[in-house]
Coordinates of C-alpha atoms in Angstrom, one line a residue:
X1 CA -22.8 -8.3 25.7
X2 CA -20.2 -5.6 25.3
X3 CA -21.3 -2.1 26.0
X4 CA -19.3 0.5 24.1
X5 CA -19.7 4.2 24.7
X6 CA -20.0 6.6 21.8
X7 CA -16.5 7.9 22.3
X8 CA -15.1 4.3 22.2
X9 CA -17.1 3.5 19.1
X10 CA -15.7 6.6 17.3
X11 CA -12.2 5.6 18.2
X12 CA -12.9 2.0 16.9
X13 CA -14.3 3.3 13.7
X14 CA -11.3 5.7 13.2
X15 CA -8.9 2.9 13.8
X16 CA -10.8 0.6 11.4
X17 CA -10.7 3.3 8.6
X18 CA -7.0 3.9 9.3
X19 CA -6.2 0.2 8.7
X20 CA -8.4 0.0 5.6
X21 CA -6.8 3.1 4.1
X22 CA -3.3 2.0 4.8
X23 CA -4.0 -1.3 3.2
X24 CA -4.8 0.1 -0.2
X25 CA -1.8 -0.4 -2.6
X26 CA -1.3 2.2 -5.3
X27 CA -1.3 0.9 -8.9
X28 CA 2.2 0.1 -10.0
X29 CA 2.7 2.1 -13.1
X30 CA 6.4 1.7 -13.4
X31 CA 6.2 -1.0 -16.1
X32 CA 3.9 1.2 -18.3
X33 CA 6.1 4.3 -17.6
X34 CA 9.2 2.3 -18.6
X35 CA 7.5 1.1 -21.8
X36 CA 6.5 4.7 -22.6
X37 CA 10.0 6.0 -22.1
X38 CA 11.5 3.2 -24.3
X39 CA 8.9 3.9 -27.0
X40 CA 9.7 7.7 -27.0
X41 CA 13.4 6.9 -27.0
X42 CA 13.1 4.7 -30.1
X43 CA 10.9 7.3 -31.9
X44 CA 13.4 10.1 -31.1
X45 CA 16.3 8.0 -32.3
X46 CA 14.5 7.1 -35.5
X47 CA 13.8 10.8 -36.1
X48 CA 17.4 11.7 -35.4
X49 CA 18.6 9.2 -38.0
X50 CA 16.2 10.6 -40.6
X51 CA 16.3 14.3 -39.8
X52 CA 19.4 14.8 -37.6
X53 CA 19.9 15.1 -33.9
X54 CA 19.1 18.8 -33.5
X55 CA 15.8 18.5 -35.3
X56 CA 14.9 15.5 -33.2
X57 CA 15.8 17.2 -30.0
X58 CA 13.8 20.3 -30.9
X59 CA 10.8 18.1 -31.8
X60 CA 10.8 16.5 -28.3
X61 CA 12.1 19.4 -26.3
X62 CA 9.8 21.4 -24.0
X63 CA 9.3 25.1 -24.7
X64 CA 11.3 26.0 -21.6
X65 CA 14.3 23.8 -22.4
X66 CA 17.7 24.9 -21.0
X67 CA 20.9 23.9 -22.8
X68 CA 24.1 24.6 -20.8
X69 CA 27.1 25.8 -22.8
X70 CA 30.8 25.6 -22.0
X71 CA 32.2 29.1 -21.3
X72 CA 28.9 30.7 -22.4
X73 CA 25.6 31.5 -20.9
X74 CA 23.0 28.7 -21.3
X75 CA 20.5 28.8 -24.1
X76 CA 17.0 29.2 -22.6
X77 CA 13.9 28.3 -24.6
X78 CA 13.1 26.2 -27.6
X79 CA 13.0 29.2 -30.0
X80 CA 16.4 30.4 -28.8
X81 CA 17.9 26.9 -29.2
X82 CA 16.5 26.6 -32.7
X83 CA 18.0 30.0 -33.6
X84 CA 21.4 28.9 -32.2
X85 CA 21.4 25.7 -34.3
X86 CA 20.5 27.4 -37.6

């Protein structure tokens, strides 16, 4: 019979937990993410055909969008971008 001390048992348990936790594989969400991106791209393209590119971009843009400009300061914010395109 093997006689393990408390300290040895703690080390053994810690090592066992380490192996178990390192063995868990995260869920692969890349296929779902790719499908979501393709779907959003198609929806935005369809909207751009119907309503125009600028309206489609404003529909999908974040409120804190930044649009760089050549030889000008960038347009910062969805509201500012909407005003610029009016």
